[in-house]
């Protein structure tokens, strides 16, 4: 199933030959049958348009960009502060558990 399917040696092409015959003897007809000589164009080519900047900043778009940036900063700051708060609460609870376990394990006869 996973073995490659190799053709038998009698039908395999030899390395020096090709399965596609070479294209020889093809003659294309000329594009036109009139026998004139091409002339240079007399009209100059139109000038390229003046390049404009891709982004045009108006006062309204600057205000929207500033408001969007402020919103992103506030959201990211809120997420980071909440992660820091969750870490601090977890550390405090682990510390309280450690103190309780230590007090329980050090004095088992006092109960």
C-alpha positions as a printed Julia matrix, in Angstrom:
111×3 Matrix{Float64}:
   0.0    0.0     0.0
   2.79   2.45    0.84
   5.21   1.29   -1.82
   5.72   3.62   -4.79
   4.15   2.61   -8.07
   7.11   2.42  -10.44
   6.39   1.52  -14.07
   7.97  -1.68  -15.34
  11.4   -1.22  -16.96
  10.18  -1.85  -20.52
   7.76   1.15  -20.47
   9.83   3.61  -18.44
  11.48   6.37  -20.51
  15.25   6.5   -20.61
  16.91   9.51  -18.96
  18.1   10.96  -22.29
  14.69  10.99  -23.99
  11.56  13.0   -23.39
   7.92  12.03  -23.65
   7.1   15.36  -25.33
   8.25  15.66  -28.95
  10.21  18.85  -29.71
   8.4   21.62  -31.6
  10.27  22.1   -34.85
   9.15  23.54  -38.15
   6.51  25.84  -36.68
   6.26  29.16  -38.53
   3.95  31.84  -37.21
   2.23  34.12  -39.7
   3.0   37.84  -39.38
   0.64  39.98  -37.32
  -0.44  42.02  -40.32
   0.07  41.64  -44.06
   0.53  45.33  -44.87
   4.15  46.29  -45.49
   4.57  49.58  -43.73
   7.19  50.79  -41.34
   6.1   51.74  -37.83
   6.43  55.42  -36.96
   7.05  57.04  -33.62
   4.0   58.49  -31.88
   3.64  62.22  -32.37
   1.69  63.07  -29.22
   3.63  63.06  -25.96
   2.53  60.62  -23.31
   0.32  62.14  -20.6
   2.12  63.08  -17.41
   1.66  60.86  -14.4
  -0.75  62.26  -11.79
   0.73  63.85   -8.72
   1.09  61.27   -5.97
  -1.02  61.99   -2.89
  -0.35  60.57    0.54
  -2.22  57.35    1.18
  -3.59  58.47    4.56
  -5.11  61.91    4.99
  -5.47  62.96    8.61
  -8.27  65.38    9.32
  -9.04  66.86   12.74
 -11.96  64.46   13.1
  -9.85  61.4    12.31
  -7.16  62.57   14.72
  -9.79  62.88   17.45
 -11.1   59.38   16.72
  -7.55  57.97   16.75
  -6.79  59.66   20.09
 -10.04  58.38   21.61
  -9.35  54.86   20.32
  -5.81  54.91   21.71
  -7.09  56.1    25.08
  -9.69  53.33   25.16
  -7.07  50.7    24.33
  -4.76  51.97   27.08
  -7.59  51.95   29.62
  -8.7   48.43   28.73
  -5.17  47.02   28.79
  -4.47  48.78   32.08
  -7.65  47.38   33.62
  -6.76  43.85   32.54
  -3.23  44.11   33.9
  -4.36  45.56   37.24
  -6.97  42.83   37.65
  -4.35  40.15   36.93
  -2.04  41.71   39.52
  -4.89  41.82   42.04
  -5.76  38.17   41.41
  -2.1   37.22   41.94
  -1.97  39.16   45.22
  -5.18  37.55   46.54
  -3.9   34.09   45.59
  -0.56  34.73   47.33
  -2.31  35.94   50.5
  -4.6   32.91   50.62
  -1.68  30.54   50.11
   0.18  32.29   52.94
  -2.82  31.93   55.29
  -3.13  28.22   54.38
   0.56  27.71   55.07
   0.29  29.33   58.51
  -2.75  27.22   59.41
  -1.1   23.98   58.23
   2.08  24.84   60.11
   0.19  25.45   63.33
  -1.73  22.2    62.91
   1.34  20.1    62.18
   3.65  21.56   64.86
   1.37  20.95   67.87
  -0.7   17.81   67.33
  -0.84  17.04   71.1
  -2.37  20.37   72.11
  -5.77  19.56   70.62
